CSV table of C-alpha atoms in Angstrom, one decimal:
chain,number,residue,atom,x,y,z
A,1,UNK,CA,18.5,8.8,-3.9
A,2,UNK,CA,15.0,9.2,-4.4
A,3,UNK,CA,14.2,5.4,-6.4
A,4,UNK,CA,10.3,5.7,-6.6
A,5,UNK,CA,7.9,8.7,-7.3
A,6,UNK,CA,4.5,8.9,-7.0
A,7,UNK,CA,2.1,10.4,-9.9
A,8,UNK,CA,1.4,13.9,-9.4
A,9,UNK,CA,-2.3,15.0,-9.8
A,10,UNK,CA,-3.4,17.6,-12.1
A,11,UNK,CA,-6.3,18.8,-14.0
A,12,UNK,CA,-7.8,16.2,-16.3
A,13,UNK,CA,-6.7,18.9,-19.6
A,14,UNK,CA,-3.4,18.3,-18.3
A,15,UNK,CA,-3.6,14.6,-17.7
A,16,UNK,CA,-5.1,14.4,-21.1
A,17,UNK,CA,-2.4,16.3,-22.9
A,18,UNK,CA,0.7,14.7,-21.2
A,19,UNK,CA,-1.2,11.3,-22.0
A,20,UNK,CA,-1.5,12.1,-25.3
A,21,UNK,CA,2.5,13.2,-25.7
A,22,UNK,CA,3.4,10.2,-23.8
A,23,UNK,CA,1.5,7.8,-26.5
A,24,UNK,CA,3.0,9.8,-29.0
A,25,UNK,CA,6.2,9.4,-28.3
A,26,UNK,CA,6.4,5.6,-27.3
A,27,UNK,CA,4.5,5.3,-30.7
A,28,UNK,CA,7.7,6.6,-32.2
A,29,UNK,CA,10.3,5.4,-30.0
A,30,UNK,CA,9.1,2.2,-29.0
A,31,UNK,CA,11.6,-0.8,-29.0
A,32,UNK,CA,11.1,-3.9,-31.1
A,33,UNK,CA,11.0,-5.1,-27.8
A,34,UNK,CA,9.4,-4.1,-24.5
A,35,UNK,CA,12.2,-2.7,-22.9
A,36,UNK,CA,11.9,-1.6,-19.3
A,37,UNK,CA,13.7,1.6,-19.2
A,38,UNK,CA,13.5,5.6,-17.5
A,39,UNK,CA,12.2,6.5,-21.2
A,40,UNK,CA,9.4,3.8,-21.9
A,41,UNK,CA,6.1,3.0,-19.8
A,42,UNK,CA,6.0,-0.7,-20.4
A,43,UNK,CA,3.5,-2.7,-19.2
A,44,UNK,CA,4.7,-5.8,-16.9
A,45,UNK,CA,3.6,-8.7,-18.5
A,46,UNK,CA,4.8,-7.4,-21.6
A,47,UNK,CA,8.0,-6.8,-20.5
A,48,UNK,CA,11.3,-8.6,-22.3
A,49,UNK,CA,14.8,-6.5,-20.8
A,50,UNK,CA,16.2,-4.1,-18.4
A,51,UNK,CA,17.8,-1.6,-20.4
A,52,UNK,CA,21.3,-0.2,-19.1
A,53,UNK,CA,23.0,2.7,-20.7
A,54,UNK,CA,26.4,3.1,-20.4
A,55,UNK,CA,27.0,0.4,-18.0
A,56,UNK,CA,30.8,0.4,-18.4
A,57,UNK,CA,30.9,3.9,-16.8
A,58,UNK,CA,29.0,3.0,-14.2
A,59,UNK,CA,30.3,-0.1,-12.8
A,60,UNK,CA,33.4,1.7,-12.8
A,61,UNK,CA,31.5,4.1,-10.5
A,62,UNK,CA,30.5,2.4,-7.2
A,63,UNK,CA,27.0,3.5,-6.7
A,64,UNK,CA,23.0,3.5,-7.0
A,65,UNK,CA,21.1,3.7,-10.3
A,66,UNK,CA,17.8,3.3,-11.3
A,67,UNK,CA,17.0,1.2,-14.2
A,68,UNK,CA,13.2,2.1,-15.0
A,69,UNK,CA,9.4,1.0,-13.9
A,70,UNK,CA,7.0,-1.2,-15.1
A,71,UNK,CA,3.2,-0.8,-15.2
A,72,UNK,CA,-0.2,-2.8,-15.0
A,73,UNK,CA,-2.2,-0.8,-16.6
A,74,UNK,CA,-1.9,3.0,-15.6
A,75,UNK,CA,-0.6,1.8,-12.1
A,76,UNK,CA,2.9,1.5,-10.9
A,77,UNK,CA,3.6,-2.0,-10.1
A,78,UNK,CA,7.3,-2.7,-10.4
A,79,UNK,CA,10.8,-0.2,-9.9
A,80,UNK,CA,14.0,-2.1,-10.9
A,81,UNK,CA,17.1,-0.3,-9.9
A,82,UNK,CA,20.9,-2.0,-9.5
A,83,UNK,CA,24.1,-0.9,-7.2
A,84,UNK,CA,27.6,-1.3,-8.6
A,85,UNK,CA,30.8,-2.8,-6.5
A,86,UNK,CA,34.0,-3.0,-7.3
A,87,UNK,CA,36.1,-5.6,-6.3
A,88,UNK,CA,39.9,-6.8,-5.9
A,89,UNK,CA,41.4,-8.3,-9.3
A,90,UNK,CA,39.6,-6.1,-11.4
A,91,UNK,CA,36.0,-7.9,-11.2
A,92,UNK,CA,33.1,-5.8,-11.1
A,93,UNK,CA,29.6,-7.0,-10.0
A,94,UNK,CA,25.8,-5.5,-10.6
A,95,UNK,CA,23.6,-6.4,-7.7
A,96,UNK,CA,20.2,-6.5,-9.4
A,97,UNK,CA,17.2,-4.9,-6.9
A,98,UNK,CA,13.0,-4.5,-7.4
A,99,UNK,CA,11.1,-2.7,-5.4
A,100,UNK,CA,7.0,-4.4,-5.3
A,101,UNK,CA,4.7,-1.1,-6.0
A,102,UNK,CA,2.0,-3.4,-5.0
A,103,UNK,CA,1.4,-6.2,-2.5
A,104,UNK,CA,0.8,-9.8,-3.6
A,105,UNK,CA,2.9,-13.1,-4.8
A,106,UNK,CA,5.2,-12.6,-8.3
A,107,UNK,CA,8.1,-14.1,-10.0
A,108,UNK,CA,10.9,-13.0,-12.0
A,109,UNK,CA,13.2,-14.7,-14.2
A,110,UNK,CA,16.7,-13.7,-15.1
A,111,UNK,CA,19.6,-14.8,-16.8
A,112,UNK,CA,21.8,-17.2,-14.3
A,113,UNK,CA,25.2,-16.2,-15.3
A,114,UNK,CA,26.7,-13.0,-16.8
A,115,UNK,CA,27.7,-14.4,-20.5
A,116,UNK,CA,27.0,-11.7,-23.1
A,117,UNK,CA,26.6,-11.6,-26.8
A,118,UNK,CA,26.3,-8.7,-29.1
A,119,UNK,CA,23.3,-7.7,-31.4
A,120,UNK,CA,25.1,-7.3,-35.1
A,121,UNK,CA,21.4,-6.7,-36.2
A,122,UNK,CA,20.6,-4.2,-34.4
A,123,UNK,CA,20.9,-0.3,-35.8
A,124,UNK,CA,21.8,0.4,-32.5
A,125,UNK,CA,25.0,-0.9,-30.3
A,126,UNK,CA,23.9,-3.7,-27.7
A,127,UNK,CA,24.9,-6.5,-25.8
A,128,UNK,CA,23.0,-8.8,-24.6
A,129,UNK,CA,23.2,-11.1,-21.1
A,130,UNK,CA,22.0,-15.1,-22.9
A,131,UNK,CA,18.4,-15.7,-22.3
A,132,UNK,CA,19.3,-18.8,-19.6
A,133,UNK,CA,16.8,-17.6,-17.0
A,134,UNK,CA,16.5,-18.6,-13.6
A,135,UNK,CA,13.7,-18.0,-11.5
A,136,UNK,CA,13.2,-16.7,-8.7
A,137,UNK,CA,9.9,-16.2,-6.3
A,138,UNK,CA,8.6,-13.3,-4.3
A,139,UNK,CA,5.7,-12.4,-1.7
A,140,UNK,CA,5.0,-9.2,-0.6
A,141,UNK,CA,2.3,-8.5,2.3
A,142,UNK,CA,3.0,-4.8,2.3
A,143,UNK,CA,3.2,-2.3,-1.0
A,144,UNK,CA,7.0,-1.1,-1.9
A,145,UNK,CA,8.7,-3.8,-0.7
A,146,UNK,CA,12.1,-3.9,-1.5
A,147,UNK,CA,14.0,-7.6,-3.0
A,148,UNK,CA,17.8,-8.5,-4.0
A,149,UNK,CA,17.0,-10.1,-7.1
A,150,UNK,CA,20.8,-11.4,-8.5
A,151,UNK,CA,24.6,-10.4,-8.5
A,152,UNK,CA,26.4,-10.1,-12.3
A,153,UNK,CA,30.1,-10.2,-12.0
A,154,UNK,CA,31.7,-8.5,-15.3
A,155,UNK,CA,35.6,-8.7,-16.3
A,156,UNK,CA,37.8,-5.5,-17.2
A,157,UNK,CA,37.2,-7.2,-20.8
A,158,UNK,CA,33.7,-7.5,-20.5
A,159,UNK,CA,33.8,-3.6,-19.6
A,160,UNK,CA,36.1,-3.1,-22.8
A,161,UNK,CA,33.0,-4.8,-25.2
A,162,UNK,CA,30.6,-3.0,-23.1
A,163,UNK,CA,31.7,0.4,-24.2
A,164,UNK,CA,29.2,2.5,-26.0
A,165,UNK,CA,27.0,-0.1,-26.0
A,166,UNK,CA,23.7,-0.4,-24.3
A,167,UNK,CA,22.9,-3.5,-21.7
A,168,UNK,CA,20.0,-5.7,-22.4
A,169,UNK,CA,19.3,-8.0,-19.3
A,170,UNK,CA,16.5,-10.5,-20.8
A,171,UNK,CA,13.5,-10.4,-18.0
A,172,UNK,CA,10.3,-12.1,-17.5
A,173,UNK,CA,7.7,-11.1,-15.1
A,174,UNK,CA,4.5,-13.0,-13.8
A,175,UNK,CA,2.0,-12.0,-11.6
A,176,UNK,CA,-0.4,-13.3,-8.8
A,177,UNK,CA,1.6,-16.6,-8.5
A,178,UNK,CA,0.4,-19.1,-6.4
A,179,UNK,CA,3.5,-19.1,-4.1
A,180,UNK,CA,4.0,-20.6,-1.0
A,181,UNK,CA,7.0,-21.9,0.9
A,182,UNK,CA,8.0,-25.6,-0.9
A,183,UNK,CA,10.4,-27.1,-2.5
A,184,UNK,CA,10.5,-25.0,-5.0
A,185,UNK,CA,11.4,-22.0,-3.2
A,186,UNK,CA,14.0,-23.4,-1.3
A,187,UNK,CA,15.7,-23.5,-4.7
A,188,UNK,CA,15.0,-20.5,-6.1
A,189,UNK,CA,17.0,-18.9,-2.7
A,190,UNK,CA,20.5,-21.0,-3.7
A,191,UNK,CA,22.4,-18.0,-4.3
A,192,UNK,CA,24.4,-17.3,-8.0
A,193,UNK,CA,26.2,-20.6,-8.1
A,194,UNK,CA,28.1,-19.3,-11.6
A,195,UNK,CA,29.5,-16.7,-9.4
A,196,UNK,CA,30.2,-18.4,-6.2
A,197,UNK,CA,31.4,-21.6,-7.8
A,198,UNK,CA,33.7,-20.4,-10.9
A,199,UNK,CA,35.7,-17.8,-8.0
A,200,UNK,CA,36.2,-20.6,-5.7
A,201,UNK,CA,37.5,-23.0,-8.3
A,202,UNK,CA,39.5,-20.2,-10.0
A,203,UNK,CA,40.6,-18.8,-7.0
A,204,UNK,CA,42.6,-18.7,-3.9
A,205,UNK,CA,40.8,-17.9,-1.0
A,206,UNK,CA,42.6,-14.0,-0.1
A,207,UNK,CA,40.9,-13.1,3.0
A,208,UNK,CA,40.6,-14.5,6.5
A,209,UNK,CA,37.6,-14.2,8.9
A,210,UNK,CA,38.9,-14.5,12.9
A,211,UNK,CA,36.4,-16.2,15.2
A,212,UNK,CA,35.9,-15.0,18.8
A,213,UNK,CA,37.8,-17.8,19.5
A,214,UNK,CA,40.8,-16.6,17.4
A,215,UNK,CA,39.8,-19.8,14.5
A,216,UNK,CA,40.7,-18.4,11.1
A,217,UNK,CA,38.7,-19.4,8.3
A,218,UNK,CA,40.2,-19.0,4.6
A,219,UNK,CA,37.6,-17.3,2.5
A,220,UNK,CA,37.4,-14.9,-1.1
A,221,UNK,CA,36.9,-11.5,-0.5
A,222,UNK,CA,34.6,-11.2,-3.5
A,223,UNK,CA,32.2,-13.5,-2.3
A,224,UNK,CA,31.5,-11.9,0.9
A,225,UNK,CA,31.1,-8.6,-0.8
A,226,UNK,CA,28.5,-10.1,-3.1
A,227,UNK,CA,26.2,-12.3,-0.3
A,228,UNK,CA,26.8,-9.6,3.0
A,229,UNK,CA,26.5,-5.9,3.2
A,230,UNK,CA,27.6,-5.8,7.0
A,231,UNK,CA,30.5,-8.0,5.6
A,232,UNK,CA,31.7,-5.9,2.7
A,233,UNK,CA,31.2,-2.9,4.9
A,234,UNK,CA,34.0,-4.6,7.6
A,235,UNK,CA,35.9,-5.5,4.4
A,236,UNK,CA,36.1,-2.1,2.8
A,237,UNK,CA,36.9,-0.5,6.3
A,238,UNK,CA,39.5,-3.2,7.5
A,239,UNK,CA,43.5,-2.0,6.1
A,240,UNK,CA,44.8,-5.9,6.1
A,241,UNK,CA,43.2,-9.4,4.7
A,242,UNK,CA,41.6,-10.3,7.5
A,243,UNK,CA,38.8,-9.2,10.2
A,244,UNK,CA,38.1,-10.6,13.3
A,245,UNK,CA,34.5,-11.1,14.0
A,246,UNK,CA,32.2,-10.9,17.6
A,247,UNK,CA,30.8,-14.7,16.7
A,248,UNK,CA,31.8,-18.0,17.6
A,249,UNK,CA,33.0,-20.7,15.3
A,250,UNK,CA,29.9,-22.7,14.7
A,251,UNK,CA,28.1,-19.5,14.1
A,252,UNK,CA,31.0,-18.1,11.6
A,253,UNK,CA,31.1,-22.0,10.0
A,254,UNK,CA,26.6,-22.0,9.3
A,255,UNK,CA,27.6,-18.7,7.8
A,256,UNK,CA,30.7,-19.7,5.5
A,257,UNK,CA,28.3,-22.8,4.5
A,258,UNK,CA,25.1,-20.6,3.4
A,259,UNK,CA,27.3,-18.0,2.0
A,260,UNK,CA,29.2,-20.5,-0.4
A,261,UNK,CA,26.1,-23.1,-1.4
A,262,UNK,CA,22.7,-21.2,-0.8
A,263,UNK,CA,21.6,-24.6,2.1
A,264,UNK,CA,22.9,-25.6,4.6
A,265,UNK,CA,23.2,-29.4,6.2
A,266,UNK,CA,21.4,-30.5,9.2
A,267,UNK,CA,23.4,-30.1,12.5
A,268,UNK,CA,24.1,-32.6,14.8
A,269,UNK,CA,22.9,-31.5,18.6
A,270,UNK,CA,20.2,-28.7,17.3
A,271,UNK,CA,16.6,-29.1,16.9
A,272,UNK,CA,15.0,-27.6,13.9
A,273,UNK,CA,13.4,-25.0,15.8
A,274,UNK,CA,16.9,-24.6,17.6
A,275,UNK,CA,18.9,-24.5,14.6
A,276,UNK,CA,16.3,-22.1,13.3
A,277,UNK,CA,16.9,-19.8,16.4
A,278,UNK,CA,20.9,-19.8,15.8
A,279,UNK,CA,20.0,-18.9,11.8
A,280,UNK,CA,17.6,-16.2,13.0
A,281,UNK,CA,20.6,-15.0,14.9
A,282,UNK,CA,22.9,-15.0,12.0
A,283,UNK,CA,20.2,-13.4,9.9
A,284,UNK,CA,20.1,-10.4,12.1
A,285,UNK,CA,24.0,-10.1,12.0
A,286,UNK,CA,24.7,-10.1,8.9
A,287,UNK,CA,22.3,-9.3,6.9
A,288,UNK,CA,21.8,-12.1,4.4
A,289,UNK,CA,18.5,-11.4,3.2
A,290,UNK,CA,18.0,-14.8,1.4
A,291,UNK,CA,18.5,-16.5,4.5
A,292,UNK,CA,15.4,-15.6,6.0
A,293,UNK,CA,13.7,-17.3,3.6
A,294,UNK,CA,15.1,-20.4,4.1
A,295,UNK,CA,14.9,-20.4,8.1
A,296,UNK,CA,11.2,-19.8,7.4
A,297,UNK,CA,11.0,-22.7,5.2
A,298,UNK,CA,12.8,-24.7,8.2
A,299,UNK,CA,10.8,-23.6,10.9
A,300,UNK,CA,7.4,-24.5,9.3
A,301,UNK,CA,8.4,-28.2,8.3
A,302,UNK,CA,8.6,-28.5,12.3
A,303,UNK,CA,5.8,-26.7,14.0
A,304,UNK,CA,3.9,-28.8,17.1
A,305,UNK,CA,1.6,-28.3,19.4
A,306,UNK,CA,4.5,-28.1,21.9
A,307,UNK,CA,6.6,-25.7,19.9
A,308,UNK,CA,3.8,-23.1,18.5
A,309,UNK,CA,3.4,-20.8,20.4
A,310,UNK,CA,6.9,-20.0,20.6
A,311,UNK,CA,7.1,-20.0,16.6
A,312,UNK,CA,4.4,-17.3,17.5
A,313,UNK,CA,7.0,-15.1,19.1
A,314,UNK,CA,9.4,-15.9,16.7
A,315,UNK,CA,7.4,-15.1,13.4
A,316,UNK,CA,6.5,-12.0,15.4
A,317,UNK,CA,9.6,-10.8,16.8
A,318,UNK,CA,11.6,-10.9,13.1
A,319,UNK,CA,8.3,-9.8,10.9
A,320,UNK,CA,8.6,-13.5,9.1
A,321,UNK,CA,5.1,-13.0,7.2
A,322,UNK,CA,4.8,-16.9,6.0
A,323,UNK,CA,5.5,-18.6,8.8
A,324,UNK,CA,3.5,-16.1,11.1
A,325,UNK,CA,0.6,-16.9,8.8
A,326,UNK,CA,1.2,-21.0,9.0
A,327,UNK,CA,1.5,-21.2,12.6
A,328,UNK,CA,-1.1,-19.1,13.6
A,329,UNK,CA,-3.2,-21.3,10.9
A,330,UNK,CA,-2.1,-24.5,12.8
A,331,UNK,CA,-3.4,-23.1,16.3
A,332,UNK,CA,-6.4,-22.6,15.0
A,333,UNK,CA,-6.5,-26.2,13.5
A,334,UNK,CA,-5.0,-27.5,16.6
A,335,UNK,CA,-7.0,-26.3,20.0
A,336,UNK,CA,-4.9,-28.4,21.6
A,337,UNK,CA,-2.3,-25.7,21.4
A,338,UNK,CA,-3.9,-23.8,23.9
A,339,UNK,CA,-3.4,-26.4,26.9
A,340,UNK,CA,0.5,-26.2,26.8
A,341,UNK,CA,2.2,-24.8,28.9
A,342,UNK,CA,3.6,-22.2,26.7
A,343,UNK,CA,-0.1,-21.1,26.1
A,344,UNK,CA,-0.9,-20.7,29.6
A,345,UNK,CA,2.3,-18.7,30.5
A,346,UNK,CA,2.1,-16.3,27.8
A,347,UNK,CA,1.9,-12.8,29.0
A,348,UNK,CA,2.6,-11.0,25.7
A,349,UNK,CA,-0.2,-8.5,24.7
A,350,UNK,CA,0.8,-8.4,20.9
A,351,UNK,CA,0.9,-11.8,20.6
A,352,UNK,CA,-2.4,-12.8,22.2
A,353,UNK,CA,-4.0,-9.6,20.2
A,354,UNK,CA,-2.5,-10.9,16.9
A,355,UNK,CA,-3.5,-14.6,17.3
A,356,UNK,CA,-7.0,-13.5,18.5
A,357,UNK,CA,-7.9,-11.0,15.7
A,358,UNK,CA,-6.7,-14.5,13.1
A,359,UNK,CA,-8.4,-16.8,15.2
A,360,UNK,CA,-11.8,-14.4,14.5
A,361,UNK,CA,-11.3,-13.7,10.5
């Protein structure tokens, strides 16, 4: 499914006229609000909701749907779009998505949990998730980047008050933040605590994950659905309550850990630059996109003149933008770097290019 499209260029009559409709008809159909919607051109800062129609039908409906754009100015800068999943017990979640038009630092804030109430005021039907945002921060080097933003998990009785009524999902949006990796990051990445929390309290665990070892591990098959696609894939595909996974039981337990409180707790025997290696590892498996934020915010904490150059490889070898950028700032700050050992045996032509073209700006 096609998510973005590009502006199709035309004779400036043409441009002028569609312009011209296009005014007029937000000028009559505008929102007391800026909604961000398939039917409005709103302008990103300006921006107050996602508008969903008919979201009961559709997260009934397993599947991709776009939500609508916003704008700076007459360019493109933002595409938010959700995916639906339907899960045992009759829960139903909306994974939230944004795809960056542009490249540069933003943030979005959200609602943190999926409470609704419903607009009596309004001439039209609507419901409305409460305006409790969290925030969450964003950095994209390239242009259409694509980010999970949040998971909403909806009951068969929040579907029943959702019907005929249109979704409101309060939004805010700033741009060109000064974003780096710190502390504040590190919480943003915590993944939806109302979810994760309020299952595990409520709920047995109802699946099993086997370790290569044979270990089982208790979990809920609702929260590996939400934080894992390779996970929900071996889910949907497996016909009993359990699956047996290729990964060994400290691996499976670093997983379980991130997966059920967004951090994880230092481990005895590993090096930060080792237990960053195992994450990386993980990462790669599994598919937790969050994750690679956090082993990013890990690895830089540690980086030494003994250690750099294989940070280097690292940043390189998994695209990690940030901390390819801090190490490669730290070499340069540190000339030491370049009488390690690891400096002198390294023989890899994309790495010396890369860290000689910074080492030159």
């Amino acid at each position: 499914m096609a998510l973005l499209f590009d502006d199709i260029d035309a004779s400036h009559m043409l441009d002028d006229i569609e312009e011209s409709i296009e005014e007029d008809f937000e000028a009559e159909n505008k929102p007391e609000n800026a909604y961000i919607s398939t039917m409005f051109r709103c302008q990103s800062t300006e921006a107050t909701h996602l508008c969903i129609m008919d979201a009961d039908l559709k997260l009934n409906n397993e599947n991709n749907y776009d939500i609508g754009g916003a704008y700076r100015k007459d360019k493109p800068e933002f595409w938010f779009y959700y995916t639906t999943t339907m899960c045992p017990k009759h829960v139903y979640l909306l994974n939230l998505f944004v795809c960056h038009r542009q490249s540069g630092t933003f943030a979005l804030g959200v609602p943190n949990s999926s409470e609704m109430s419903h607009n009596k005021q309004s001439q039209y039907k609507e419901t409305t998730l409460q305006n409790n945002l969290s925030w969450y921060y964003y950095k994209s080097t390239l242009k259409d980047e694509k980010y999970y933003i949040k998971t909403y998990a909806f009951t068969l009785q929040d579907l029943k008050n959702l019907r005929n009524s249109t979704l409101l999902i309060p939004l805010c949006i700033k741009i060109d933040q000064s974003i780096a990796l710190n502390e504040q990051i590190e919480r943003s990445i915590r993944f939806d605590f109302d979810i994760v929390t309020s299952i595990s309290k409520q709920e047995k665990p109802d699946y099993v994950l086997i370790s290569k070892s044979g270990k089982e591990y208790p979990v809920h098959k609702l929260i590996l659905a939400a934080q894992s696609p390779v996970l929900r894939a071996k889910a949907r595909d497996s016909k009993s309550n359990c699956i047996n996974l290729d990964t060994d039981n400290e691996e499976i337990e670093i997983l379980l850990e991130f997966i059920y409180t967004g951090t994880l707790k230092e481990l005895k025997g590993f090096s930060m630059a080792e237990l960053g290696q195992k994450l990386l590892e993980i990462y790669d498996k599994y598919q937790i996109k969050s994750l690679d934020t956090l082993i990013q915010l890990l690895l830089v904490r540690v980086i030494d003149v003994n250690n750099a150059v294989d940070m280097v490889k690292i940043a390189m070898n998994h695209n990690l933008m940030d901390l390819k950028q801090t190490v490669f700032k730290f070499i340069k700050n540190n000339p030491q770097v370049l009488k390690t050992k690891s400096w002198k045996e390294l023989n890899n032509a994309e790495v010396v290019k890369a860290l000689y073209q910074f080492s030159n700006t």
